JSON list of C-alpha atoms in Angstrom, two decimals:
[
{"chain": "A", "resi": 90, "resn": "UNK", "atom": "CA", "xyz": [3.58, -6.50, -9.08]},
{"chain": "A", "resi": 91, "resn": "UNK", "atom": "CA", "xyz": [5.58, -6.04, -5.75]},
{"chain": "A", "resi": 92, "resn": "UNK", "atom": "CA", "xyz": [7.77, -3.43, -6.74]},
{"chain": "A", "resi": 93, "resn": "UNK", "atom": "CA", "xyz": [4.89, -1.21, -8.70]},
{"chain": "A", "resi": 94, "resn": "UNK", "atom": "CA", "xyz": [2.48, -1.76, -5.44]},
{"chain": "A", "resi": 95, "resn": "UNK", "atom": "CA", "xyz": [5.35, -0.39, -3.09]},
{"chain": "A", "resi": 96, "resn": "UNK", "atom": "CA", "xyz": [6.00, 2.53, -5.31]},
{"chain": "A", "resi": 97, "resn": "UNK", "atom": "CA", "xyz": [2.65, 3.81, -4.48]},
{"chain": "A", "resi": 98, "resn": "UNK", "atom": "CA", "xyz": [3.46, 3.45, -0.65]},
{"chain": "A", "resi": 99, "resn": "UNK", "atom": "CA", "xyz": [5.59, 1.55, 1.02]},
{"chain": "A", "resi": 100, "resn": "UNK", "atom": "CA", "xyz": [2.94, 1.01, 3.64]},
{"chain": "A", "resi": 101, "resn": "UNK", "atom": "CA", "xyz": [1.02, -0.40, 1.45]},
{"chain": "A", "resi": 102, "resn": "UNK", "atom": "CA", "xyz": [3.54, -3.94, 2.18]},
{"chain": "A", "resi": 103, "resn": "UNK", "atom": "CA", "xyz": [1.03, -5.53, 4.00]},
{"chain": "A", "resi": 104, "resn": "UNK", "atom": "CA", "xyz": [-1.23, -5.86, 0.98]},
{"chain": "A", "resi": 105, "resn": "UNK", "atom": "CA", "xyz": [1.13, -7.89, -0.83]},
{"chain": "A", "resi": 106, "resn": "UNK", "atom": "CA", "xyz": [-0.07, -11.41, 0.46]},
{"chain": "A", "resi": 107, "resn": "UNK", "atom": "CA", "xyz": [-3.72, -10.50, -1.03]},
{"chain": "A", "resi": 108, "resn": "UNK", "atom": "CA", "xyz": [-2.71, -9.88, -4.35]},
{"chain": "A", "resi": 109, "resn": "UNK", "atom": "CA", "xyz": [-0.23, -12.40, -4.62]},
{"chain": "A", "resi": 110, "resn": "UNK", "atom": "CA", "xyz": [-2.87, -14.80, -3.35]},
{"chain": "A", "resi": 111, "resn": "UNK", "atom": "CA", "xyz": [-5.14, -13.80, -6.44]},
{"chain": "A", "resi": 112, "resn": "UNK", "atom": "CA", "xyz": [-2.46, -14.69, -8.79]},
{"chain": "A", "resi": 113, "resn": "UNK", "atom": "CA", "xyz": [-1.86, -17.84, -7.31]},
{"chain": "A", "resi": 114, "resn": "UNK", "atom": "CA", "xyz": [1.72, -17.26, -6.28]},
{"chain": "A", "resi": 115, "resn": "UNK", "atom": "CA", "xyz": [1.93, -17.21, -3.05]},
{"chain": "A", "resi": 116, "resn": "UNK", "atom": "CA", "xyz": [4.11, -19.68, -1.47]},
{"chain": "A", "resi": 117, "resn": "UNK", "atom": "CA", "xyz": [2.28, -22.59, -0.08]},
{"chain": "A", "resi": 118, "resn": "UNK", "atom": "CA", "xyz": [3.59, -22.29, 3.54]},
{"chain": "A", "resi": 119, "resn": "UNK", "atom": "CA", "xyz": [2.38, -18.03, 3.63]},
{"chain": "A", "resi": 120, "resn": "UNK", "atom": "CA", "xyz": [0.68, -17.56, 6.69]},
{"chain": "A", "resi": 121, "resn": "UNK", "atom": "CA", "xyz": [-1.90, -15.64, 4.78]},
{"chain": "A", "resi": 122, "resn": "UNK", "atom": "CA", "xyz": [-2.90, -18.72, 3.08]},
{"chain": "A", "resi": 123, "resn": "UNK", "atom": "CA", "xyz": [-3.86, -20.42, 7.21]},
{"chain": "A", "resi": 124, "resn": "UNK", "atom": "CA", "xyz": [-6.83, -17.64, 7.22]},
{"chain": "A", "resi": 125, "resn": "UNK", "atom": "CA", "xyz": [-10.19, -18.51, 7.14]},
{"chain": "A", "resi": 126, "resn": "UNK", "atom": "CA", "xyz": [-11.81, -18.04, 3.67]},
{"chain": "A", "resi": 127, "resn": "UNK", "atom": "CA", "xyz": [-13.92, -15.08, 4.75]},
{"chain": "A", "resi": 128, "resn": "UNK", "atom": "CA", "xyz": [-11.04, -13.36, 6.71]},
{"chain": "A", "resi": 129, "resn": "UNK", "atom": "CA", "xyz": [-8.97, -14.03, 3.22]},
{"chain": "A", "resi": 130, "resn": "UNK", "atom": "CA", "xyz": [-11.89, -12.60, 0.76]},
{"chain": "A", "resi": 131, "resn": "UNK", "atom": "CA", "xyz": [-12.50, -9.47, 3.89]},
{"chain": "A", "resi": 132, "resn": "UNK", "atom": "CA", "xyz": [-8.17, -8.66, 3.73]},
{"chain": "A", "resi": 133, "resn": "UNK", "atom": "CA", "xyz": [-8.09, -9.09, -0.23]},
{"chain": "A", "resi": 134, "resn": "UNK", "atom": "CA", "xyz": [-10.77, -6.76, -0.72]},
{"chain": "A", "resi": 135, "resn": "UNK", "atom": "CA", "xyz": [-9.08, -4.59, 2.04]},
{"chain": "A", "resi": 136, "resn": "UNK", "atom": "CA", "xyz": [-5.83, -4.63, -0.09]},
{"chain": "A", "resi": 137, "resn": "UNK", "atom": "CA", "xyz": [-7.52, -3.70, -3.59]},
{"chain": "A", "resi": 138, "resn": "UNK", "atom": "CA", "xyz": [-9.25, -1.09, -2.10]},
{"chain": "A", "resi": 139, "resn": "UNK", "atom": "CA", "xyz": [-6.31, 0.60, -0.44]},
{"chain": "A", "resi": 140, "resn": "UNK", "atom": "CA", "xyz": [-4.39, 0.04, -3.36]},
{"chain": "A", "resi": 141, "resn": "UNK", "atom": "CA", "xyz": [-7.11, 1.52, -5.69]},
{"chain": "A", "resi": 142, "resn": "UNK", "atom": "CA", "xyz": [-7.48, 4.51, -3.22]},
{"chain": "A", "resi": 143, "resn": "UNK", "atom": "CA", "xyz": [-3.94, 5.27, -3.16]},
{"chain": "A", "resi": 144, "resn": "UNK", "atom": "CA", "xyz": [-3.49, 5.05, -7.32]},
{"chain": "A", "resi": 145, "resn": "UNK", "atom": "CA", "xyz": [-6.47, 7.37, -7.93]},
{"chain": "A", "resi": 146, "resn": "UNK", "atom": "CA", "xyz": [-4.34, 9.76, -5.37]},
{"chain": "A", "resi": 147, "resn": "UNK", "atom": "CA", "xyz": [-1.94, 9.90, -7.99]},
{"chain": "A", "resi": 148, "resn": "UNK", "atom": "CA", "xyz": [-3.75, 9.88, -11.43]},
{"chain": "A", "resi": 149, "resn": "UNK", "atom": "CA", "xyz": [-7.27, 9.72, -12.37]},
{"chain": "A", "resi": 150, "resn": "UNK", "atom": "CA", "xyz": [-7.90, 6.19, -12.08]},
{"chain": "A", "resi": 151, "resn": "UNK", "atom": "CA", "xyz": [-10.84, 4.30, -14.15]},
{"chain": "A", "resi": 152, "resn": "UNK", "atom": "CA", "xyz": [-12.10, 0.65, -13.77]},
{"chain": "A", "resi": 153, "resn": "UNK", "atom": "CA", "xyz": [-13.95, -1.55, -16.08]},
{"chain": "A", "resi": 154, "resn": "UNK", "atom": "CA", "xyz": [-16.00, -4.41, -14.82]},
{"chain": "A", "resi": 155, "resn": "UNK", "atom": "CA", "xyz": [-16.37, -6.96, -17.67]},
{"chain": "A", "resi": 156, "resn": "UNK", "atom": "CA", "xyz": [-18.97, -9.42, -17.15]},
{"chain": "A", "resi": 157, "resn": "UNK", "atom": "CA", "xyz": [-19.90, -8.41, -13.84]},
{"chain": "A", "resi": 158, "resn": "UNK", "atom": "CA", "xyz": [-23.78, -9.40, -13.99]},
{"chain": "A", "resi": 159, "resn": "UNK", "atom": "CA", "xyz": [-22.27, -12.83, -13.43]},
{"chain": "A", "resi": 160, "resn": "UNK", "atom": "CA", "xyz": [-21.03, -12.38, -10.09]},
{"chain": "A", "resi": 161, "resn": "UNK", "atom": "CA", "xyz": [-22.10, -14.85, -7.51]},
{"chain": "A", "resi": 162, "resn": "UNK", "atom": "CA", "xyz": [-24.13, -13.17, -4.37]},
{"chain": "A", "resi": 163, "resn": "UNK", "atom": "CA", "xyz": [-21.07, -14.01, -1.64]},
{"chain": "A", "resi": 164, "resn": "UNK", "atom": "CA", "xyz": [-18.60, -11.81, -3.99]},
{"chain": "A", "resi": 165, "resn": "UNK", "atom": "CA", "xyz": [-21.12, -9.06, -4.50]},
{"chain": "A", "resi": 166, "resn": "UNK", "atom": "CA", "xyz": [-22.19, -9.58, -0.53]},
{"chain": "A", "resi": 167, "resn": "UNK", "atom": "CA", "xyz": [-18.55, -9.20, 0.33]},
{"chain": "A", "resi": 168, "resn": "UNK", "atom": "CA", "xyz": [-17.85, -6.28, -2.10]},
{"chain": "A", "resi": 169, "resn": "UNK", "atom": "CA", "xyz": [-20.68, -4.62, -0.52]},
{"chain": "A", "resi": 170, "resn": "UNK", "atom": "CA", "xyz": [-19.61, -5.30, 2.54]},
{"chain": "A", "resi": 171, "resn": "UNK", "atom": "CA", "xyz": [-16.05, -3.37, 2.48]},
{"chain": "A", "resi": 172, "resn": "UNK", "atom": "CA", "xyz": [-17.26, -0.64, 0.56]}
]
């Protein structure tokens, strides 16, 4: 996930944390991980979206919400909110 994330842009290092937050494998003693829960949710939302901007750069670029009528209204809030 690393290496395919920094061969979009390097600069794009800093998003790293987020997404390895998401799958759960960041190490326990990340200083990402000492954020406040809305700080976390506000940079990982940061980090897909610059991520997602910088892909569709480079190709077209699609995405395909399954099940998304069941988000919860803090997600949705939040995804509204860094839009």
């Amino acid at each position: 996930m690393t290496g395919q994330v920094l061969s979009l842009d390097e600069a794009l290092h800093e998003t790293i944390p987020a997404f390895l937050w998401l799958l759960e494998a960041l190490p326990e003693d990340h200083p990402f991980l000492t954020l406040e829960p809305p700080q976390r949710r506000r940079r990982t939302l940061e980090a897909l979206k610059r991520v997602l901007v910088c892909e569709s750069q480079v190709q077209p670029l699609l995405l395909v919400f399954e099940d998304l009528h069941w988000i919860d209204s803090e997600t949705q809030g939040s995804a509204r909110d860094a839009g």
